Amino acid sequence: MKFRLLTLVISLLLMTNVLQAQDRVVKGIVKESGSEEPLPGVNVLIQGTSTGSTTDFNGEFSLSIPEGSTLVFSYVGYMAQDVVVGNQSVINVSLEVDAEQLEEVVVTALGIERSAESLTYSTQSVSSEDLVTAKDPNVMNSLSGRVAGLQLSRSGSGAGGSVKINLRGNRSAKGDSSPLYVIDGVPMAGQGSGQPGEIENPGRDGGDGISNINSEDIESINILKGAAASVLYGSQAANGVIMITTKKGRPGHSSVSFSSNFTAEQAYMYPEMQSKYDAEGNGINHKAHTAEDFYKTGTTWVNSISYSQGNENSQFYVSYANTTANGVMPSNTFNKNNFSFNTTSKAFDDKLELRASANYIQQEGINRPSAGAYMNPIYSSYLSSRSISNDELTNNYQSWNDSRNIYEQNYPANVKSEIGNENPYWLLNQAQTEDTRHRFMVSGSAKYKFNENLSLQGRANIDATQDVWERKAHATTNPINIAADPVTGLSNGGYFRDDFNNTQIYADAILNFNKQFNDFNVTTLLGTAIRDEAAHLQKITSDKRSIRYTNIFTPAGLPEGMVPTETLDRRQVQSVFASATVGYKEMLYLDVAGRNDWSSTLPVNNNSYFYPSVGLTAVLNKMVEMPDVISLAKIRGNYTVLGNDAQPGVTTLQHEVDFNGNLKFADTQPASDLKPELSTSIEFGAELEFFNGLLYMDANFYKTNTVNQLFRVENPTGSSGFRYSYVNAGDVENRGFELSISAMPVSSGDLTWSTTVNLARNVNEIKELYTRADGTEADFDIVTNGGNIKYMQVLRKGGAIGEIWTADFLRDADGKISTVDADGKTVPAGSASLDPETAVKTNSNPDFLAGWTNTLKYKGFVMNMVIDGRFGGKTLSLTNSYMDSEGTSKEFAEAIDNNGNVTVEGIAFDPVGYMAATAGRSNVTSQYLYDQTNIRLRELSIGYTFDSIGPLENVTLSAIGRNLFFFYNAAPFDPDVVMSTGAGVQGLNFFSLPATRSVGLNLRVNF
């Protein structure tokens, strides 16, 4: 209430400020000093504000300003100039060339700053403003549509859930294809305790590391897409790098920044449910439960405050942020607290620079949404029996048992053993999950400059995460899968808990050398690094047995003979690396880099692997004379080999004790001759810039082949004493293009419009798999086996990673659908088996990605808009299939009401018979494949910035929205919501949280 009152007071002050302001217009021309050529694209800002304009093609500007203003003129490569307006109405300015800032600087691998012109590979940057205008609890979701070639999907676990980011396709056949996240040059620890890997009982989203970061602490994000850009990070960066640069204090500047972001979320794109018939087609006379009854309006608050201060010798930055979310699923809450601090100081005549930073993250989630069947409230909601009224399901989910003195689940409907649905409100209240996280990230660095050319830097970082996840399933929960106590015959409940600890220690030392030799500039570095990781997971589970004591949830109460299980994964990688860049007259650049890793996950006698990179860039506009309108013409190319080690444990015997206390001997032979995975990449690109940046184009073409992939294959009987062994094999190829076009079509007076279009296409192909021990070549390998569900995720020679197989109709010898007569009605004869000959083969990855961002500014007003599109790819919706089979869907009622037919391949089927033959987990699942093509309004914000209100500066109030609507969506659900952000269960929609749209307000204030 206090915060709402504060917001109202500030809004009234803003209105008063607008009424009192008296603006006037100033005009002028900005030219380059000496040549007197007009400079287009120069930023003209009112000092102390973000209000301003940009010069047009003729170097002219026009701007409305309040009395007493000072204008700041700035442009990359030129010295900024402040002009006190006074009584002037026309201001003409000449900007001096700044030799030290002549070229744009970008942050590259290891946190090294380089001239953008000198890069031999593709990068793309996203600014802080893009990340905080319309906030998402996971900052990575703000990258959608803003980066060419970046494919982003999010898990259906609500606020704080994981994201799946893919740069230039999937490289690893069965491993992780996620990029490396780097904060201020230091690699960040990876995923949480796991991702769903099965279908009906898939597990949970264990969270990722990047979702913990406070977006307000980020200065910029730079995406290194290709292998050449990330080679210095080694095997961790095999799938690209997302470089995060955080905010720091500035010399001579102190400020307090506060932001408050509120959004209200609404679920949409959920299945429509019917309330006319029961599962047998008999009419009902009550209001049955629907998804619309289940979901509620969610809310999310993200409040942040920071303080920074600095002088020439020391600077510091400190911040705190809180995220509080109430999800659209009842009883789902999420709370996160971020504390961060960093400091920089200089000594010994600025020769020594010391930096230190610390971050602490604490978060808690209650009843995070999950996918799958058992103990999933969404599953039970969508499949709730039509014979039960919504009022009874919602308000009478439990009943008191006098003899046991406990509440028991109330679900008065017959439950099929293969379905196992329950009362969703019982699950929400009596089978809740709770997860907590404590994370510490501490870094320190020291850099000593021996002279202007030579420096030595050392860094160290520790990233430690402690996760606890717990489910307390009260007695009578999940009676199909939690068996009753064998002695009493009663259900006492189930207990499930994961304790996960992950620690990464990283350190490096880098010697840098940079010197100009006449027309040549030489930049080199030589470094060494060590990365040590330890991941410990303890799992406590009562599995499918009832705990000993009713509703007493403790490890001591596990069923007799059951014990906690533990896994410990260790990895250490030691490295040396070097790179050299030679520039000639700032027009030709040669890059050479190499790295050698020694990994503990590879065999001792073969744990060293070296990989090189070479690249060349030519700045054509400096080599030959070009028209003045061309400010940059650049071509580049590179060739890189990048290595990758194996997951921990493949070179040693892996005996284990299971949760029943039984010793299970290893069935997989240790890999004694394992080789590192290698990716060979070639990339060509070109950049064109016109009118000093008013129009910019960046095009890239690439091809990557990844070989020596790790496969676990079955041995011939009696060959080695082990059932399985590991082999290095396979060749996965990714080839494609990326195109990014940025422009400022309008730059006139107070009005500017900047726009960027990002386009990308990637083609993935499995060119080779592996040869079996008997000498035969494998045609396919199963990633996810659906078991009783006719779905498989498969690797197939000639196919692509992400291929899914679903069941087709039974067909006759001519390939026509086989039919039978059922009471005079034509229905399909059934489904075919799921084998290589008859399966319907599709792929879940898109054919094409597109994004379009726009920023429109007029005086103090600013509008930001992001539209993105995903074209092609298929998803199997078991959600729709199960609902049709169980009679809860709108389509089920329409089939009963329909007097017509369903026509497939020219054959007219009875609607009810067709649905009975195709719906469900073991029927014609291919009929529930949907095209993933969609175009949406991803983000929209409209705001106004006020110059000052008393002590407040740059006060911005914005109306914001995310995922507002689809311009087009071929599927009845949101294809961006995935069941898992891991390698398995892709292309599958199975009772996940639906899409959510959010609208709200964002307030930003500087003191």
Tab-separated table of C-alpha atoms in Angstrom, residues 333-643:
chain	number	residue	atom	x	y	z
A	333	THR	CA	4.967	-18.384	-5.426
A	334	PHE	CA	8.545	-17.321	-6.049
A	335	ASN	CA	10.794	-14.965	-4.119
A	336	LYS	CA	14.393	-13.978	-4.904
A	337	ASN	CA	16.836	-11.594	-3.233
A	338	ASN	CA	20.006	-10.354	-4.952
A	339	PHE	CA	22.864	-8.601	-3.155
A	340	SER	CA	25.866	-7.455	-5.182
A	341	PHE	CA	28.974	-5.387	-4.590
A	342	ASN	CA	32.041	-4.550	-6.659
A	343	THR	CA	34.960	-2.219	-6.222
A	344	THR	CA	37.920	-1.046	-8.281
A	345	SER	CA	40.998	0.737	-6.987
A	346	LYS	CA	44.322	1.876	-8.418
A	347	ALA	CA	47.730	2.354	-6.816
A	348	PHE	CA	51.400	2.980	-7.643
A	349	ASP	CA	50.696	5.742	-10.157
A	350	ASP	CA	47.857	3.745	-11.688
A	351	LYS	CA	50.146	0.824	-12.509
A	352	LEU	CA	48.279	-1.553	-10.217
A	353	GLU	CA	44.537	-2.076	-10.584
A	354	LEU	CA	42.639	-4.197	-8.044
A	355	ARG	CA	39.070	-5.397	-8.472
A	356	ALA	CA	36.797	-7.371	-6.206
A	357	SER	CA	33.157	-8.381	-6.415
A	358	ALA	CA	30.702	-10.409	-4.376
A	359	ASN	CA	27.181	-11.621	-5.095
A	360	TYR	CA	24.726	-13.448	-2.896
A	361	ILE	CA	21.453	-14.856	-4.200
A	362	GLN	CA	18.729	-16.347	-2.042
A	363	GLN	CA	15.529	-17.644	-3.582
A	364	GLU	CA	12.551	-19.796	-2.684
A	365	GLY	CA	9.861	-21.336	-4.848
A	366	ILE	CA	6.637	-22.978	-3.739
A	367	ASN	CA	4.783	-25.345	-6.054
A	368	ARG	CA	6.715	-24.529	-9.195
A	369	PRO	CA	4.761	-25.796	-12.204
A	370	SER	CA	6.122	-28.964	-13.791
A	371	ALA	CA	5.344	-31.087	-16.817
A	372	GLY	CA	4.404	-34.739	-17.135
A	373	ALA	CA	1.645	-36.812	-15.575
A	374	TYR	CA	1.988	-38.001	-12.015
A	375	MET	CA	1.516	-35.481	-9.203
A	376	ASN	CA	1.201	-32.672	-11.758
A	377	PRO	CA	-1.770	-30.391	-10.914
A	378	ILE	CA	-2.019	-29.175	-14.523
A	379	TYR	CA	-2.331	-32.748	-15.761
A	380	SER	CA	-5.036	-33.550	-13.216
A	381	SER	CA	-6.878	-30.292	-13.934
A	382	TYR	CA	-7.038	-30.877	-17.685
A	383	LEU	CA	-8.111	-34.525	-17.242
A	384	SER	CA	-10.527	-33.994	-14.345
A	385	SER	CA	-13.631	-36.123	-14.732
A	386	ARG	CA	-16.634	-34.417	-16.347
A	387	SER	CA	-18.869	-36.309	-13.906
A	388	ILE	CA	-17.611	-34.079	-11.055
A	389	SER	CA	-18.786	-30.481	-10.789
A	390	ASN	CA	-16.238	-27.707	-10.588
A	391	ASP	CA	-17.582	-26.680	-7.181
A	392	GLU	CA	-17.073	-30.160	-5.733
A	393	LEU	CA	-13.617	-30.547	-7.258
A	394	THR	CA	-12.449	-27.142	-6.019
A	395	ASN	CA	-14.021	-26.879	-2.583
A	396	ASN	CA	-14.224	-30.511	-1.491
A	397	TYR	CA	-10.819	-31.792	-2.489
A	398	GLN	CA	-10.340	-33.447	0.912
A	399	SER	CA	-12.471	-35.274	3.458
A	400	TRP	CA	-11.868	-36.068	7.118
A	401	ASN	CA	-11.185	-39.661	8.140
A	402	ASP	CA	-12.169	-40.066	11.777
A	403	SER	CA	-10.496	-43.442	12.190
A	404	ARG	CA	-7.105	-42.202	10.927
A	405	ASN	CA	-7.511	-38.648	12.209
A	406	ILE	CA	-6.273	-37.204	8.898
A	407	TYR	CA	-7.629	-35.572	5.788
A	408	GLU	CA	-7.775	-37.808	2.732
A	409	GLN	CA	-8.051	-36.976	-0.922
A	410	ASN	CA	-11.574	-36.661	-2.293
A	411	TYR	CA	-11.858	-37.543	-5.969
A	412	PRO	CA	-15.164	-39.375	-6.550
A	413	ALA	CA	-14.448	-40.697	-10.043
A	414	ASN	CA	-13.100	-43.858	-11.569
A	415	VAL	CA	-9.385	-43.545	-12.312
A	416	LYS	CA	-7.742	-45.506	-15.101
A	417	SER	CA	-4.444	-47.053	-14.037
A	418	GLU	CA	-2.714	-45.806	-17.189
A	419	ILE	CA	-3.944	-42.245	-16.567
A	420	GLY	CA	-3.701	-41.909	-12.796
A	421	ASN	CA	-5.209	-38.452	-12.509
A	422	GLU	CA	-6.161	-36.977	-9.120
A	423	ASN	CA	-7.864	-33.980	-7.641
A	424	PRO	CA	-5.641	-31.053	-8.741
A	425	TYR	CA	-6.504	-29.022	-5.637
A	426	TRP	CA	-5.380	-31.842	-3.376
A	427	LEU	CA	-2.026	-31.815	-5.190
A	428	LEU	CA	-1.786	-28.027	-4.870
A	429	ASN	CA	-2.386	-28.124	-1.126
A	430	GLN	CA	-1.320	-31.557	0.128
A	431	ALA	CA	1.497	-32.572	-2.237
A	432	GLN	CA	3.330	-29.285	-2.422
A	433	THR	CA	6.907	-28.801	-3.523
A	434	GLU	CA	9.364	-26.312	-2.074
A	435	ASP	CA	12.771	-25.403	-3.423
A	436	THR	CA	15.411	-23.075	-2.015
A	437	ARG	CA	18.705	-21.818	-3.350
A	438	HIS	CA	21.668	-20.085	-1.738
A	439	ARG	CA	24.385	-18.979	-4.122
A	440	PHE	CA	27.650	-17.147	-3.520
A	441	MET	CA	29.864	-15.701	-6.268
A	442	VAL	CA	33.117	-14.057	-5.186
A	443	SER	CA	35.782	-12.752	-7.573
A	444	GLY	CA	39.039	-10.885	-7.296
A	445	SER	CA	41.624	-9.669	-9.796
A	446	ALA	CA	44.880	-7.783	-9.903
A	447	LYS	CA	46.422	-6.185	-12.985
A	448	TYR	CA	49.870	-4.631	-13.077
A	449	LYS	CA	51.055	-2.430	-15.963
A	450	PHE	CA	54.812	-2.646	-16.325
A	451	ASN	CA	54.654	0.009	-19.022
A	452	GLU	CA	52.325	1.216	-21.755
A	453	ASN	CA	52.860	-2.015	-23.683
A	454	LEU	CA	53.050	-4.818	-21.135
A	455	SER	CA	50.715	-5.897	-18.332
A	456	LEU	CA	50.082	-8.962	-16.192
A	457	GLN	CA	46.663	-9.905	-14.839
A	458	GLY	CA	45.565	-12.559	-12.375
A	459	ARG	CA	41.976	-13.490	-11.504
A	460	ALA	CA	40.221	-15.929	-9.181
A	461	ASN	CA	36.569	-16.775	-8.698
A	462	ILE	CA	34.455	-19.126	-6.649
A	463	ASP	CA	30.835	-19.879	-7.550
A	464	ALA	CA	29.013	-22.037	-5.002
A	465	THR	CA	25.350	-23.083	-5.126
A	466	GLN	CA	23.297	-24.970	-2.547
A	467	ASP	CA	19.880	-26.224	-3.688
A	468	VAL	CA	17.247	-28.104	-1.712
A	469	TRP	CA	14.062	-29.427	-3.293
A	470	GLU	CA	11.384	-31.238	-1.335
A	471	ARG	CA	7.949	-32.752	-1.960
A	472	LYS	CA	5.719	-33.913	0.896
A	473	ALA	CA	2.919	-35.981	-0.593
A	474	HIS	CA	0.326	-36.532	2.113
A	475	ALA	CA	-1.442	-39.832	2.618
A	476	THR	CA	-3.745	-40.919	-0.282
A	477	THR	CA	-1.720	-38.938	-2.853
A	478	ASN	CA	-1.117	-40.701	-6.188
A	479	PRO	CA	-2.727	-44.041	-5.236
A	480	ILE	CA	-1.869	-45.533	-8.636
A	481	ASN	CA	1.892	-45.098	-8.185
A	482	ILE	CA	2.404	-44.878	-4.411
A	483	ALA	CA	1.519	-48.342	-3.146
A	484	ALA	CA	-0.170	-48.828	0.212
A	485	ASP	CA	1.816	-49.972	3.226
A	486	PRO	CA	2.167	-53.785	2.887
A	487	VAL	CA	1.342	-54.351	6.563
A	488	THR	CA	-1.590	-51.997	7.172
A	489	GLY	CA	-2.869	-51.744	3.598
A	490	LEU	CA	-3.078	-47.964	4.042
A	491	SER	CA	-1.455	-45.103	2.176
A	492	ASN	CA	0.837	-43.116	4.442
A	493	GLY	CA	2.160	-40.715	1.798
A	494	GLY	CA	5.407	-40.228	-0.076
A	495	TYR	CA	8.578	-38.243	0.600
A	496	PHE	CA	10.999	-36.890	-2.013
A	497	ARG	CA	14.017	-34.618	-1.496
A	498	ASP	CA	17.073	-33.509	-3.489
A	499	ASP	CA	20.100	-31.832	-1.899
A	500	PHE	CA	22.379	-30.440	-4.587
A	501	ASN	CA	25.684	-28.647	-4.074
A	502	ASN	CA	27.713	-27.310	-6.963
A	503	THR	CA	31.028	-25.482	-6.632
A	504	GLN	CA	33.260	-24.101	-9.359
A	505	ILE	CA	36.671	-22.596	-8.662
A	506	TYR	CA	38.311	-20.739	-11.527
A	507	ALA	CA	41.627	-18.916	-11.774
A	508	ASP	CA	43.728	-17.554	-14.612
A	509	ALA	CA	46.835	-15.490	-15.264
A	510	ILE	CA	47.272	-13.518	-18.486
A	511	LEU	CA	50.271	-11.616	-19.827
A	512	ASN	CA	49.248	-8.914	-22.330
A	513	PHE	CA	51.462	-7.117	-24.830
A	514	ASN	CA	50.391	-4.330	-27.205
A	515	LYS	CA	52.736	-2.186	-29.302
A	516	GLN	CA	52.750	-0.140	-32.493
A	517	PHE	CA	55.615	-0.883	-34.905
A	518	ASN	CA	55.419	1.749	-37.651
A	519	ASP	CA	52.425	0.631	-39.754
A	520	PHE	CA	51.916	-2.529	-37.724
A	521	ASN	CA	50.073	-2.966	-34.444
A	522	VAL	CA	50.755	-6.156	-32.509
A	523	THR	CA	48.540	-7.377	-29.679
A	524	THR	CA	49.398	-10.655	-27.975
A	525	LEU	CA	48.492	-12.529	-24.861
A	526	LEU	CA	49.785	-15.618	-23.116
A	527	GLY	CA	47.796	-17.217	-20.349
A	528	THR	CA	47.055	-20.193	-18.181
A	529	ALA	CA	43.846	-21.202	-16.409
A	530	ILE	CA	42.442	-23.833	-14.097
A	531	ARG	CA	38.811	-24.764	-13.577
A	532	ASP	CA	37.731	-27.180	-10.844
A	533	GLU	CA	34.119	-28.326	-10.550
A	534	ALA	CA	32.392	-30.511	-7.992
A	535	ALA	CA	28.698	-31.409	-8.089
A	536	HIS	CA	27.180	-33.457	-5.272
A	537	LEU	CA	23.596	-34.707	-5.342
A	538	GLN	CA	21.851	-36.613	-2.559
A	539	LYS	CA	18.419	-37.971	-3.437
A	540	ILE	CA	15.876	-39.168	-0.917
A	541	THR	CA	12.846	-40.938	-2.358
A	542	SER	CA	10.146	-43.279	-1.233
A	543	ASP	CA	9.681	-44.024	-4.955
A	544	LYS	CA	6.465	-46.010	-5.456
A	545	ARG	CA	6.192	-47.156	-1.858
A	546	SER	CA	4.384	-45.635	1.087
A	547	ILE	CA	6.434	-44.052	3.877
A	548	ARG	CA	6.379	-45.828	7.253
A	549	TYR	CA	4.507	-43.263	9.310
A	550	THR	CA	1.473	-41.306	8.172
A	551	ASN	CA	2.411	-37.803	6.989
A	552	ILE	CA	5.766	-37.799	8.805
A	553	PHE	CA	8.279	-36.689	6.225
A	554	THR	CA	11.831	-37.499	7.243
A	555	PRO	CA	14.599	-39.725	5.855
A	556	ALA	CA	14.217	-41.912	8.947
A	557	GLY	CA	10.645	-42.663	7.865
A	558	LEU	CA	11.502	-44.095	4.451
A	559	PRO	CA	10.067	-47.535	3.671
A	560	GLU	CA	12.075	-50.392	5.141
A	561	GLY	CA	15.281	-51.030	3.228
A	562	MET	CA	15.228	-47.736	1.326
A	563	VAL	CA	18.233	-45.436	1.672
A	564	PRO	CA	19.372	-42.061	0.309
A	565	THR	CA	21.489	-42.225	-2.836
A	566	GLU	CA	24.427	-40.012	-3.678
A	567	THR	CA	26.366	-39.008	-6.765
A	568	LEU	CA	29.533	-36.931	-6.946
A	569	ASP	CA	30.827	-35.554	-10.239
A	570	ARG	CA	34.294	-34.021	-10.354
A	571	ARG	CA	36.050	-32.292	-13.211
A	572	GLN	CA	39.276	-30.350	-13.444
A	573	VAL	CA	40.581	-28.712	-16.587
A	574	GLN	CA	44.037	-27.145	-16.740
A	575	SER	CA	44.861	-24.955	-19.722
A	576	VAL	CA	47.390	-22.811	-21.485
A	577	PHE	CA	46.412	-20.447	-24.272
A	578	ALA	CA	47.831	-17.741	-26.474
A	579	SER	CA	46.670	-15.353	-29.149
A	580	ALA	CA	48.174	-12.731	-31.412
A	581	THR	CA	46.558	-10.041	-33.528
A	582	VAL	CA	48.616	-8.205	-36.110
A	583	GLY	CA	47.081	-5.114	-37.694
A	584	TYR	CA	48.427	-3.306	-40.722
A	585	LYS	CA	47.487	0.379	-41.099
A	586	GLU	CA	44.168	-0.378	-39.346
A	587	MET	CA	42.981	-1.936	-42.599
A	588	LEU	CA	44.136	-5.560	-42.412
A	589	TYR	CA	44.080	-7.779	-39.326
A	590	LEU	CA	45.375	-11.308	-38.792
A	591	ASP	CA	44.215	-13.291	-35.754
A	592	VAL	CA	45.978	-16.438	-34.560
A	593	ALA	CA	44.973	-18.231	-31.360
A	594	GLY	CA	45.505	-21.605	-29.737
A	595	ARG	CA	44.633	-23.403	-26.555
A	596	ASN	CA	45.634	-26.695	-24.958
A	597	ASP	CA	43.491	-28.339	-22.292
A	598	TRP	CA	44.216	-31.210	-19.947
A	599	SER	CA	40.916	-32.659	-18.681
A	600	SER	CA	40.401	-35.055	-15.794
A	601	THR	CA	37.374	-36.616	-17.538
A	602	LEU	CA	39.529	-38.077	-20.312
A	603	PRO	CA	41.899	-41.074	-20.001
A	604	VAL	CA	45.171	-40.241	-18.262
A	605	ASN	CA	47.225	-41.202	-21.309
A	606	ASN	CA	45.033	-39.176	-23.674
A	607	ASN	CA	43.768	-36.217	-21.674
A	608	SER	CA	45.534	-33.456	-23.625
A	609	TYR	CA	44.004	-31.791	-26.637
A	610	PHE	CA	45.080	-28.737	-28.622
A	611	TYR	CA	42.936	-26.602	-30.885
A	612	PRO	CA	43.890	-23.622	-33.050
A	613	SER	CA	42.122	-20.715	-34.699
A	614	VAL	CA	43.109	-18.375	-37.503
A	615	GLY	CA	41.162	-15.411	-38.876
A	616	LEU	CA	41.603	-12.535	-41.296
A	617	THR	CA	39.790	-9.204	-41.588
A	618	ALA	CA	40.065	-6.596	-44.337
A	619	VAL	CA	38.626	-3.096	-43.861
A	620	LEU	CA	37.992	-2.306	-47.515
A	621	ASN	CA	37.044	1.340	-47.113
A	622	LYS	CA	40.528	2.015	-45.719
A	623	MET	CA	42.217	0.018	-48.464
A	624	VAL	CA	40.514	1.613	-51.469
A	625	GLU	CA	38.698	4.900	-51.926
A	626	MET	CA	34.939	4.569	-51.633
A	627	PRO	CA	32.004	6.968	-51.761
A	628	ASP	CA	31.654	9.171	-48.687
A	629	VAL	CA	28.357	7.541	-47.783
A	630	ILE	CA	30.206	4.282	-46.986
A	631	SER	CA	31.700	4.627	-43.504
A	632	LEU	CA	32.631	0.936	-43.167
A	633	ALA	CA	33.116	-1.919	-45.624
A	634	LYS	CA	34.632	-5.004	-44.070
A	635	ILE	CA	35.033	-8.672	-44.947
A	636	ARG	CA	36.268	-11.379	-42.618
A	637	GLY	CA	36.847	-15.093	-42.413
A	638	ASN	CA	38.116	-17.613	-39.888
A	639	TYR	CA	38.895	-21.285	-39.422
A	640	THR	CA	38.762	-22.878	-35.975
A	641	VAL	CA	39.087	-26.288	-34.353
A	642	LEU	CA	37.497	-26.470	-30.901
A	643	GLY	CA	37.826	-29.392	-28.479
